């Protein structure tokens, strides 16, 4: 075989190798882009009553539990003003809090915290419902994603534990507020609701939220006007939601026009004495 023949074969094989390499690179790049797009589309929401009175003792476990799950939106309950600054600093710079009372952070203890790299705040506010012990609020925010401009109404609240009539009024105020926002926003209204409802699935309170029962106050009958689903039951068709107590009282609801990918309860985070950092475990739902 002469030199010219060898050179010709080398050129042919070099071109073939280059073509295969480019093709594989393009395929890998396409797969990578698809994966990145999937990661960008999905986002994670957590509802967590951190039991703020014990935060100083269990803050490492609480923060570690939140960071492990990396929520893009966190509905926190019992986040008292005295610990908010430290709480946020431990979470890191990518998280921001929506503070409805910036001049007095002790007023509201159930705030919305969000990933500021993924979301911008379009609007926010609150509705104050009946006082039960501490003042009770329905905190809300309209968040817009930076990557695709999708907008979501986020609500976070903490219902009364002792007075059942006040709990009813709280829920009626909540769905009325949501219905008002829906009327203002229009057909594309998407909502996610987090909170400690102090109520289990079989109670009239949660059944009201799911549109299956009415509530009666002073002979007035109220029906939930907003279509809401339980994100846990949406994907866990038969499994009972785990709870540290007798019933699960922490919830993530949404309007059905947001796809639920997964929903879980993180029961980890105990210390060497097998104590949980809070008397609640966080509920986590992944949406798309």
PDB file of C-alpha atoms in Angstrom:
ATOM      1  CA  UNK A   1       0.000   0.000   0.000  1.00  0.00           C
ATOM      2  CA  UNK A   2       1.549   3.289  -1.085  1.00  0.00           C
ATOM      3  CA  UNK A   3       1.721   6.502   0.898  1.00  0.00           C
ATOM      4  CA  UNK A   4      -1.132   8.213  -0.987  1.00  0.00           C
ATOM      5  CA  UNK A   5      -3.506   5.315  -0.251  1.00  0.00           C
ATOM      6  CA  UNK A   6      -2.659   5.378   3.467  1.00  0.00           C
ATOM      7  CA  UNK A   7      -3.153   9.119   3.594  1.00  0.00           C
ATOM      8  CA  UNK A   8      -6.542   8.790   1.906  1.00  0.00           C
ATOM      9  CA  UNK A   9      -7.707   6.179   4.426  1.00  0.00           C
ATOM     10  CA  UNK A  10      -6.531   8.310   7.338  1.00  0.00           C
ATOM     11  CA  UNK A  11      -8.526  11.252   6.017  1.00  0.00           C
ATOM     12  CA  UNK A  12     -11.639   9.107   5.592  1.00  0.00           C
ATOM     13  CA  UNK A  13     -11.466   7.660   9.096  1.00  0.00           C
ATOM     14  CA  UNK A  14     -10.687  11.076  10.585  1.00  0.00           C
ATOM     15  CA  UNK A  15     -13.794  12.511   8.950  1.00  0.00           C
ATOM     16  CA  UNK A  16     -15.909   9.548  10.160  1.00  0.00           C
ATOM     17  CA  UNK A  17     -14.631   9.950  13.721  1.00  0.00           C
ATOM     18  CA  UNK A  18     -15.297  13.688  13.592  1.00  0.00           C
ATOM     19  CA  UNK A  19     -18.871  13.078  12.323  1.00  0.00           C
ATOM     20  CA  UNK A  20     -19.581  10.509  15.062  1.00  0.00           C
ATOM     21  CA  UNK A  21     -18.111  12.788  17.726  1.00  0.00           C
ATOM     22  CA  UNK A  22     -20.220  15.754  16.602  1.00  0.00           C
ATOM     23  CA  UNK A  23     -23.361  13.590  16.406  1.00  0.00           C
ATOM     24  CA  UNK A  24     -22.835  12.235  19.932  1.00  0.00           C
ATOM     25  CA  UNK A  25     -22.091  15.714  21.216  1.00  0.00           C
ATOM     26  CA  UNK A  26     -25.304  17.025  19.645  1.00  0.00           C
ATOM     27  CA  UNK A  27     -27.313  14.162  21.125  1.00  0.00           C
ATOM     28  CA  UNK A  28     -25.797  14.663  24.550  1.00  0.00           C
ATOM     29  CA  UNK A  29     -26.394  18.388  24.288  1.00  0.00           C
ATOM     30  CA  UNK A  30     -30.036  17.800  23.303  1.00  0.00           C
ATOM     31  CA  UNK A  31     -30.531  15.373  26.182  1.00  0.00           C
ATOM     32  CA  UNK A  32     -28.860  17.848  28.543  1.00  0.00           C
ATOM     33  CA  UNK A  33     -31.088  20.668  27.303  1.00  0.00           C
ATOM     34  CA  UNK A  34     -34.178  18.519  27.798  1.00  0.00           C
ATOM     35  CA  UNK A  35     -33.064  17.654  31.314  1.00  0.00           C
ATOM     36  CA  UNK A  36     -32.366  21.306  32.077  1.00  0.00           C
ATOM     37  CA  UNK A  37     -35.728  22.339  30.680  1.00  0.00           C
ATOM     38  CA  UNK A  38     -37.390  19.701  32.862  1.00  0.00           C
ATOM     39  CA  UNK A  39     -35.520  20.966  35.900  1.00  0.00           C
ATOM     40  CA  UNK A  40     -36.502  24.541  35.080  1.00  0.00           C
ATOM     41  CA  UNK A  41     -40.161  23.655  34.659  1.00  0.00           C
ATOM     42  CA  UNK A  42     -40.556  21.818  37.961  1.00  0.00           C
ATOM     43  CA  UNK A  43     -40.578  23.691  41.249  1.00  0.00           C
ATOM     44  CA  UNK A  44     -40.900  22.596  44.851  1.00  0.00           C
ATOM     45  CA  UNK A  45     -43.191  23.904  47.599  1.00  0.00           C
ATOM     46  CA  UNK A  46     -42.869  23.171  51.311  1.00  0.00           C
ATOM     47  CA  UNK A  47     -45.237  23.812  54.204  1.00  0.00           C
ATOM     48  CA  UNK A  48     -43.509  23.665  57.579  1.00  0.00           C
ATOM     49  CA  UNK A  49     -44.526  24.690  61.082  1.00  0.00           C
ATOM     50  CA  UNK A  50     -41.078  25.117  62.581  1.00  0.00           C
ATOM     51  CA  UNK A  51     -42.372  25.334  66.170  1.00  0.00           C
ATOM     52  CA  UNK A  52     -40.610  28.641  66.575  1.00  0.00           C
ATOM     53  CA  UNK A  53     -40.507  28.556  70.371  1.00  0.00           C
ATOM     54  CA  UNK A  54     -37.858  25.830  70.235  1.00  0.00           C
ATOM     55  CA  UNK A  55     -35.928  27.234  67.266  1.00  0.00           C
ATOM     56  CA  UNK A  56     -32.865  28.218  69.303  1.00  0.00           C
ATOM     57  CA  UNK A  57     -32.478  24.597  70.426  1.00  0.00           C
ATOM     58  CA  UNK A  58     -33.210  22.864  67.127  1.00  0.00           C
ATOM     59  CA  UNK A  59     -32.247  25.457  64.507  1.00  0.00           C
ATOM     60  CA  UNK A  60     -29.449  23.358  62.989  1.00  0.00           C
ATOM     61  CA  UNK A  61     -31.818  20.451  62.365  1.00  0.00           C
ATOM     62  CA  UNK A  62     -34.607  22.705  61.077  1.00  0.00           C
ATOM     63  CA  UNK A  63     -32.371  24.550  58.621  1.00  0.00           C
ATOM     64  CA  UNK A  64     -30.694  21.314  57.540  1.00  0.00           C
ATOM     65  CA  UNK A  65     -34.103  19.756  56.855  1.00  0.00           C
ATOM     66  CA  UNK A  66     -35.183  22.722  54.742  1.00  0.00           C
ATOM     67  CA  UNK A  67     -31.904  22.893  52.818  1.00  0.00           C
ATOM     68  CA  UNK A  68     -31.990  19.160  52.147  1.00  0.00           C
ATOM     69  CA  UNK A  69     -35.347  19.540  50.396  1.00  0.00           C
ATOM     70  CA  UNK A  70     -34.433  22.865  48.697  1.00  0.00           C
ATOM     71  CA  UNK A  71     -37.941  24.294  48.331  1.00  0.00           C
ATOM     72  CA  UNK A  72     -38.493  27.098  45.855  1.00  0.00           C
ATOM     73  CA  UNK A  73     -41.423  28.306  47.957  1.00  0.00           C
ATOM     74  CA  UNK A  74     -41.695  27.822  51.712  1.00  0.00           C
ATOM     75  CA  UNK A  75     -44.841  28.495  53.695  1.00  0.00           C
ATOM     76  CA  UNK A  76     -43.490  28.743  57.234  1.00  0.00           C
ATOM     77  CA  UNK A  77     -45.634  28.845  60.345  1.00  0.00           C
ATOM     78  CA  UNK A  78     -44.593  29.989  63.844  1.00  0.00           C
ATOM     79  CA  UNK A  79     -41.763  32.037  62.372  1.00  0.00           C
ATOM     80  CA  UNK A  80     -41.687  34.659  65.108  1.00  0.00           C
ATOM     81  CA  UNK A  81     -40.085  38.048  64.624  1.00  0.00           C
ATOM     82  CA  UNK A  82     -37.284  37.383  67.078  1.00  0.00           C
ATOM     83  CA  UNK A  83     -35.858  34.583  64.924  1.00  0.00           C
ATOM     84  CA  UNK A  84     -36.698  35.738  61.366  1.00  0.00           C
ATOM     85  CA  UNK A  85     -33.385  37.444  60.710  1.00  0.00           C
ATOM     86  CA  UNK A  86     -31.295  34.489  61.871  1.00  0.00           C
ATOM     87  CA  UNK A  87     -33.605  32.046  60.103  1.00  0.00           C
ATOM     88  CA  UNK A  88     -33.112  33.810  56.765  1.00  0.00           C
ATOM     89  CA  UNK A  89     -29.384  34.242  57.178  1.00  0.00           C
ATOM     90  CA  UNK A  90     -29.025  30.505  57.826  1.00  0.00           C
ATOM     91  CA  UNK A  91     -31.092  29.665  54.742  1.00  0.00           C
ATOM     92  CA  UNK A  92     -28.791  31.726  52.531  1.00  0.00           C
ATOM     93  CA  UNK A  93     -28.881  34.583  50.052  1.00  0.00           C
ATOM     94  CA  UNK A  94     -31.036  32.795  47.467  1.00  0.00           C
ATOM     95  CA  UNK A  95     -34.074  33.036  49.783  1.00  0.00           C
ATOM     96  CA  UNK A  96     -36.162  36.139  50.433  1.00  0.00           C
ATOM     97  CA  UNK A  97     -39.119  36.667  52.752  1.00  0.00           C
ATOM     98  CA  UNK A  98     -42.351  38.505  52.015  1.00  0.00           C
ATOM     99  CA  UNK A  99     -42.901  40.585  55.135  1.00  0.00           C
ATOM    100  CA  UNK A 100     -46.351  42.144  55.305  1.00  0.00           C
ATOM    101  CA  UNK A 101     -45.460  44.178  58.404  1.00  0.00           C
ATOM    102  CA  UNK A 102     -41.837  45.280  57.870  1.00  0.00           C
ATOM    103  CA  UNK A 103     -41.975  47.832  60.664  1.00  0.00           C
ATOM    104  CA  UNK A 104     -43.048  45.185  63.185  1.00  0.00           C
ATOM    105  CA  UNK A 105     -41.963  41.672  62.216  1.00  0.00           C
ATOM    106  CA  UNK A 106     -43.577  40.220  65.343  1.00  0.00           C
ATOM    107  CA  UNK A 107     -47.118  40.770  64.060  1.00  0.00           C
ATOM    108  CA  UNK A 108     -47.268  37.972  61.482  1.00  0.00           C
ATOM    109  CA  UNK A 109     -45.654  34.587  62.150  1.00  0.00           C
ATOM    110  CA  UNK A 110     -46.703  32.704  59.009  1.00  0.00           C
ATOM    111  CA  UNK A 111     -44.704  34.139  56.137  1.00  0.00           C
ATOM    112  CA  UNK A 112     -44.008  33.192  52.540  1.00  0.00           C
ATOM    113  CA  UNK A 113     -40.339  32.632  51.671  1.00  0.00           C
ATOM    114  CA  UNK A 114     -39.240  32.158  48.067  1.00  0.00           C
ATOM    115  CA  UNK A 115     -36.256  31.382  45.872  1.00  0.00           C
ATOM    116  CA  UNK A 116     -35.309  34.824  44.513  1.00  0.00           C
ATOM    117  CA  UNK A 117     -33.300  33.260  41.671  1.00  0.00           C
ATOM    118  CA  UNK A 118     -36.443  31.646  40.268  1.00  0.00           C
ATOM    119  CA  UNK A 119     -39.230  34.062  41.214  1.00  0.00           C
ATOM    120  CA  UNK A 120     -40.023  37.757  41.211  1.00  0.00           C
ATOM    121  CA  UNK A 121     -42.764  39.206  43.403  1.00  0.00           C
ATOM    122  CA  UNK A 122     -45.486  40.841  41.316  1.00  0.00           C
ATOM    123  CA  UNK A 123     -47.802  41.679  44.203  1.00  0.00           C
ATOM    124  CA  UNK A 124     -48.449  40.674  47.799  1.00  0.00           C
ATOM    125  CA  UNK A 125     -50.686  41.401  50.750  1.00  0.00           C
ATOM    126  CA  UNK A 126     -52.641  39.937  53.621  1.00  0.00           C
ATOM    127  CA  UNK A 127     -56.116  39.493  55.032  1.00  0.00           C
ATOM    128  CA  UNK A 128     -56.545  39.591  58.785  1.00  0.00           C
ATOM    129  CA  UNK A 129     -59.148  37.145  60.029  1.00  0.00           C
ATOM    130  CA  UNK A 130     -60.519  36.633  63.546  1.00  0.00           C
ATOM    131  CA  UNK A 131     -57.941  36.692  66.341  1.00  0.00           C
ATOM    132  CA  UNK A 132     -57.401  33.381  68.100  1.00  0.00           C
ATOM    133  CA  UNK A 133     -54.610  33.746  70.634  1.00  0.00           C
ATOM    134  CA  UNK A 134     -52.172  35.600  68.350  1.00  0.00           C
ATOM    135  CA  UNK A 135     -53.493  37.629  65.421  1.00  0.00           C
ATOM    136  CA  UNK A 136     -54.322  35.431  62.450  1.00  0.00           C
ATOM    137  CA  UNK A 137     -53.551  36.292  58.850  1.00  0.00           C
ATOM    138  CA  UNK A 138     -53.880  34.918  55.374  1.00  0.00           C
ATOM    139  CA  UNK A 139     -50.636  36.053  53.755  1.00  0.00           C
ATOM    140  CA  UNK A 140     -50.510  35.966  49.985  1.00  0.00           C
ATOM    141  CA  UNK A 141     -48.177  36.778  47.118  1.00  0.00           C
ATOM    142  CA  UNK A 142     -48.323  36.739  43.336  1.00  0.00           C
ATOM    143  CA  UNK A 143     -45.033  35.243  42.165  1.00  0.00           C
ATOM    144  CA  UNK A 144     -43.783  35.278  38.564  1.00  0.00           C
ATOM    145  CA  UNK A 145     -41.199  32.817  37.335  1.00  0.00           C
ATOM    146  CA  UNK A 146     -38.161  34.431  35.742  1.00  0.00           C
ATOM    147  CA  UNK A 147     -37.684  31.698  33.139  1.00  0.00           C
ATOM    148  CA  UNK A 148     -41.174  31.359  31.657  1.00  0.00           C
ATOM    149  CA  UNK A 149     -43.254  34.213  33.155  1.00  0.00           C
ATOM    150  CA  UNK A 150     -45.795  31.815  34.689  1.00  0.00           C
ATOM    151  CA  UNK A 151     -47.599  33.442  37.634  1.00  0.00           C
ATOM    152  CA  UNK A 152     -48.864  31.778  40.778  1.00  0.00           C
ATOM    153  CA  UNK A 153     -50.861  33.058  43.718  1.00  0.00           C
ATOM    154  CA  UNK A 154     -49.312  31.680  46.910  1.00  0.00           C
ATOM    155  CA  UNK A 155     -51.211  31.664  50.216  1.00  0.00           C
ATOM    156  CA  UNK A 156     -49.882  30.737  53.642  1.00  0.00           C
ATOM    157  CA  UNK A 157     -51.816  30.607  56.883  1.00  0.00           C
ATOM    158  CA  UNK A 158     -52.134  29.075  60.349  1.00  0.00           C
ATOM    159  CA  UNK A 159     -55.590  28.229  61.657  1.00  0.00           C
ATOM    160  CA  UNK A 160     -56.874  28.404  65.216  1.00  0.00           C
ATOM    161  CA  UNK A 161     -56.447  25.282  67.309  1.00  0.00           C
ATOM    162  CA  UNK A 162     -58.934  25.918  70.119  1.00  0.00           C
ATOM    163  CA  UNK A 163     -62.010  27.728  68.771  1.00  0.00           C
ATOM    164  CA  UNK A 164     -63.810  25.770  66.038  1.00  0.00           C
ATOM    165  CA  UNK A 165     -66.110  28.642  65.056  1.00  0.00           C
ATOM    166  CA  UNK A 166     -63.129  30.921  64.507  1.00  0.00           C
ATOM    167  CA  UNK A 167     -61.522  28.177  62.433  1.00  0.00           C
ATOM    168  CA  UNK A 168     -64.628  28.142  60.235  1.00  0.00           C
ATOM    169  CA  UNK A 169     -64.501  31.906  59.781  1.00  0.00           C
ATOM    170  CA  UNK A 170     -60.813  31.739  58.907  1.00  0.00           C
ATOM    171  CA  UNK A 171     -61.504  29.247  56.116  1.00  0.00           C
ATOM    172  CA  UNK A 172     -64.425  31.240  54.748  1.00  0.00           C
ATOM    173  CA  UNK A 173     -62.238  34.358  54.658  1.00  0.00           C
ATOM    174  CA  UNK A 174     -59.538  32.333  52.925  1.00  0.00           C
ATOM    175  CA  UNK A 175     -61.664  31.005  50.066  1.00  0.00           C
ATOM    176  CA  UNK A 176     -63.381  34.375  49.656  1.00  0.00           C
ATOM    177  CA  UNK A 177     -59.966  35.993  49.199  1.00  0.00           C
ATOM    178  CA  UNK A 178     -58.958  33.339  46.680  1.00  0.00           C
ATOM    179  CA  UNK A 179     -62.232  33.782  44.802  1.00  0.00           C
ATOM    180  CA  UNK A 180     -61.624  37.541  44.669  1.00  0.00           C
ATOM    181  CA  UNK A 181     -58.133  37.032  43.250  1.00  0.00           C
ATOM    182  CA  UNK A 182     -59.478  34.536  40.722  1.00  0.00           C
ATOM    183  CA  UNK A 183     -62.058  37.054  39.519  1.00  0.00           C
ATOM    184  CA  UNK A 184     -59.356  39.725  39.160  1.00  0.00           C
ATOM    185  CA  UNK A 185     -56.768  37.519  37.462  1.00  0.00           C
ATOM    186  CA  UNK A 186     -59.044  35.640  35.095  1.00  0.00           C
ATOM    187  CA  UNK A 187     -59.031  32.178  33.554  1.00  0.00           C
ATOM    188  CA  UNK A 188     -55.275  31.646  34.020  1.00  0.00           C
ATOM    189  CA  UNK A 189     -55.550  31.896  37.826  1.00  0.00           C
ATOM    190  CA  UNK A 190     -53.213  29.370  39.454  1.00  0.00           C
ATOM    191  CA  UNK A 191     -53.009  29.064  43.215  1.00  0.00           C
ATOM    192  CA  UNK A 192     -51.041  27.105  45.811  1.00  0.00           C
ATOM    193  CA  UNK A 193     -52.011  27.124  49.458  1.00  0.00           C
ATOM    194  CA  UNK A 194     -49.779  26.077  52.363  1.00  0.00           C
ATOM    195  CA  UNK A 195     -50.510  26.027  56.055  1.00  0.00           C
ATOM    196  CA  UNK A 196     -51.063  24.446  59.426  1.00  0.00           C
ATOM    197  CA  UNK A 197     -54.829  23.916  59.398  1.00  0.00           C
ATOM    198  CA  UNK A 198     -55.030  22.142  62.763  1.00  0.00           C
ATOM    199  CA  UNK A 199     -57.474  19.804  60.998  1.00  0.00           C
ATOM    200  CA  UNK A 200     -57.312  16.288  59.622  1.00  0.00           C
ATOM    201  CA  UNK A 201     -58.705  14.966  56.366  1.00  0.00           C
ATOM    202  CA  UNK A 202     -62.029  13.730  57.749  1.00  0.00           C
ATOM    203  CA  UNK A 203     -62.961  16.998  59.472  1.00  0.00           C
ATOM    204  CA  UNK A 204     -65.564  19.363  58.070  1.00  0.00           C
ATOM    205  CA  UNK A 205     -62.818  21.979  57.685  1.00  0.00           C
ATOM    206  CA  UNK A 206     -60.709  20.057  55.166  1.00  0.00           C
ATOM    207  CA  UNK A 207     -63.782  18.616  53.475  1.00  0.00           C
ATOM    208  CA  UNK A 208     -64.964  22.211  53.032  1.00  0.00           C
ATOM    209  CA  UNK A 209     -61.662  23.142  51.418  1.00  0.00           C
ATOM    210  CA  UNK A 210     -62.033  20.231  48.999  1.00  0.00           C
ATOM    211  CA  UNK A 211     -65.572  21.299  48.117  1.00  0.00           C
ATOM    212  CA  UNK A 212     -67.190  18.214  49.634  1.00  0.00           C
ATOM    213  CA  UNK A 213     -68.967  19.794  52.621  1.00  0.00           C
ATOM    214  CA  UNK A 214     -70.385  23.170  53.578  1.00  0.00           C
ATOM    215  CA  UNK A 215     -69.699  25.176  56.733  1.00  0.00           C
ATOM    216  CA  UNK A 216     -72.419  26.799  58.810  1.00  0.00           C
ATOM    217  CA  UNK A 217     -71.958  29.922  60.950  1.00  0.00           C
ATOM    218  CA  UNK A 218     -74.956  31.595  62.630  1.00  0.00           C
ATOM    219  CA  UNK A 219     -77.333  29.634  60.379  1.00  0.00           C
ATOM    220  CA  UNK A 220     -75.500  30.881  57.271  1.00  0.00           C
ATOM    221  CA  UNK A 221     -74.290  28.126  54.970  1.00  0.00           C
ATOM    222  CA  UNK A 222     -71.020  28.568  53.062  1.00  0.00           C
ATOM    223  CA  UNK A 223     -69.676  26.537  50.140  1.00  0.00           C
ATOM    224  CA  UNK A 224     -66.132  26.804  48.823  1.00  0.00           C
ATOM    225  CA  UNK A 225     -66.364  28.581  45.432  1.00  0.00           C
ATOM    226  CA  UNK A 226     -62.773  27.718  44.398  1.00  0.00           C
ATOM    227  CA  UNK A 227     -61.817  24.356  42.895  1.00  0.00           C
ATOM    228  CA  UNK A 228     -59.011  23.050  45.127  1.00  0.00           C
ATOM    229  CA  UNK A 229     -57.222  19.695  45.316  1.00  0.00           C
ATOM    230  CA  UNK A 230     -55.156  17.994  48.010  1.00  0.00           C
ATOM    231  CA  UNK A 231     -51.749  17.540  46.389  1.00  0.00           C
ATOM    232  CA  UNK A 232     -50.875  14.599  48.663  1.00  0.00           C
ATOM    233  CA  UNK A 233     -53.910  12.588  47.572  1.00  0.00           C
ATOM    234  CA  UNK A 234     -53.393  13.602  43.943  1.00  0.00           C
ATOM    235  CA  UNK A 235     -50.321  11.369  43.674  1.00  0.00           C
ATOM    236  CA  UNK A 236     -50.576   9.114  46.751  1.00  0.00           C
ATOM    237  CA  UNK A 237     -53.874   7.508  45.875  1.00  0.00           C
ATOM    238  CA  UNK A 238     -54.182   5.118  48.834  1.00  0.00           C
ATOM    239  CA  UNK A 239     -51.347   5.964  51.253  1.00  0.00           C
ATOM    240  CA  UNK A 240     -52.192   7.837  54.441  1.00  0.00           C
ATOM    241  CA  UNK A 241     -50.177  11.027  54.855  1.00  0.00           C
ATOM    242  CA  UNK A 242     -47.582  10.514  57.635  1.00  0.00           C
ATOM    243  CA  UNK A 243     -47.870  12.575  60.793  1.00  0.00           C
ATOM    244  CA  UNK A 244     -45.995  13.010  64.060  1.00  0.00           C
ATOM    245  CA  UNK A 245     -49.315  13.270  65.908  1.00  0.00           C
ATOM    246  CA  UNK A 246     -52.582  11.399  65.647  1.00  0.00           C
ATOM    247  CA  UNK A 247     -53.609  13.231  62.471  1.00  0.00           C
ATOM    248  CA  UNK A 248     -51.852  15.152  59.732  1.00  0.00           C
ATOM    249  CA  UNK A 249     -52.721  18.847  60.054  1.00  0.00           C
ATOM    250  CA  UNK A 250     -50.244  20.348  57.576  1.00  0.00           C
ATOM    251  CA  UNK A 251     -51.442  20.810  54.019  1.00  0.00           C
ATOM    252  CA  UNK A 252     -50.508  21.885  50.519  1.00  0.00           C
ATOM    253  CA  UNK A 253     -53.530  22.519  48.309  1.00  0.00           C
ATOM    254  CA  UNK A 254     -53.570  23.804  44.752  1.00  0.00           C
ATOM    255  CA  UNK A 255     -55.892  24.606  41.906  1.00  0.00           C
ATOM    256  CA  UNK A 256     -56.124  21.599  39.533  1.00  0.00           C
ATOM    257  CA  UNK A 257     -54.565  23.468  36.597  1.00  0.00           C
ATOM    258  CA  UNK A 258     -51.090  22.972  38.136  1.00  0.00           C
ATOM    259  CA  UNK A 259     -49.656  19.497  37.613  1.00  0.00           C
ATOM    260  CA  UNK A 260     -48.610  17.685  40.792  1.00  0.00           C
ATOM    261  CA  UNK A 261     -45.485  15.576  40.216  1.00  0.00           C
ATOM    262  CA  UNK A 262     -44.917  14.255  43.744  1.00  0.00           C
ATOM    263  CA  UNK A 263     -45.904  14.914  47.339  1.00  0.00           C
ATOM    264  CA  UNK A 264     -44.145  13.690  50.456  1.00  0.00           C
ATOM    265  CA  UNK A 265     -43.619  14.246  54.172  1.00  0.00           C
ATOM    266  CA  UNK A 266     -40.039  14.384  55.456  1.00  0.00           C
ATOM    267  CA  UNK A 267     -39.979  12.528  58.759  1.00  0.00           C
ATOM    268  CA  UNK A 268     -36.191  12.763  59.158  1.00  0.00           C
ATOM    269  CA  UNK A 269     -34.225  15.305  61.141  1.00  0.00           C
ATOM    270  CA  UNK A 270     -34.270  13.713  64.588  1.00  0.00           C
ATOM    271  CA  UNK A 271     -31.396  14.191  66.992  1.00  0.00           C
ATOM    272  CA  UNK A 272     -29.486  11.537  68.969  1.00  0.00           C
ATOM    273  CA  UNK A 273     -32.392  11.344  71.445  1.00  0.00           C
ATOM    274  CA  UNK A 274     -34.785  10.624  68.547  1.00  0.00           C
ATOM    275  CA  UNK A 275     -36.461  14.017  69.016  1.00  0.00           C
ATOM    276  CA  UNK A 276     -37.866  15.888  66.033  1.00  0.00           C
ATOM    277  CA  UNK A 277     -36.732  19.508  65.607  1.00  0.00           C
ATOM    278  CA  UNK A 278     -40.397  20.557  65.513  1.00  0.00           C
ATOM    279  CA  UNK A 279     -43.705  19.014  66.546  1.00  0.00           C
ATOM    280  CA  UNK A 280     -44.557  19.074  62.807  1.00  0.00           C
ATOM    281  CA  UNK A 281     -42.908  17.487  59.786  1.00  0.00           C
ATOM    282  CA  UNK A 282     -42.669  19.426  56.522  1.00  0.00           C
ATOM    283  CA  UNK A 283     -44.962  18.560  53.631  1.00  0.00           C
ATOM    284  CA  UNK A 284     -43.270  18.880  50.234  1.00  0.00           C
ATOM    285  CA  UNK A 285     -44.964  18.966  46.833  1.00  0.00           C
ATOM    286  CA  UNK A 286     -43.250  19.177  43.457  1.00  0.00           C
ATOM    287  CA  UNK A 287     -45.255  20.967  40.752  1.00  0.00           C
ATOM    288  CA  UNK A 288     -44.867  21.338  37.017  1.00  0.00           C
TER     289      UNK A 288
END
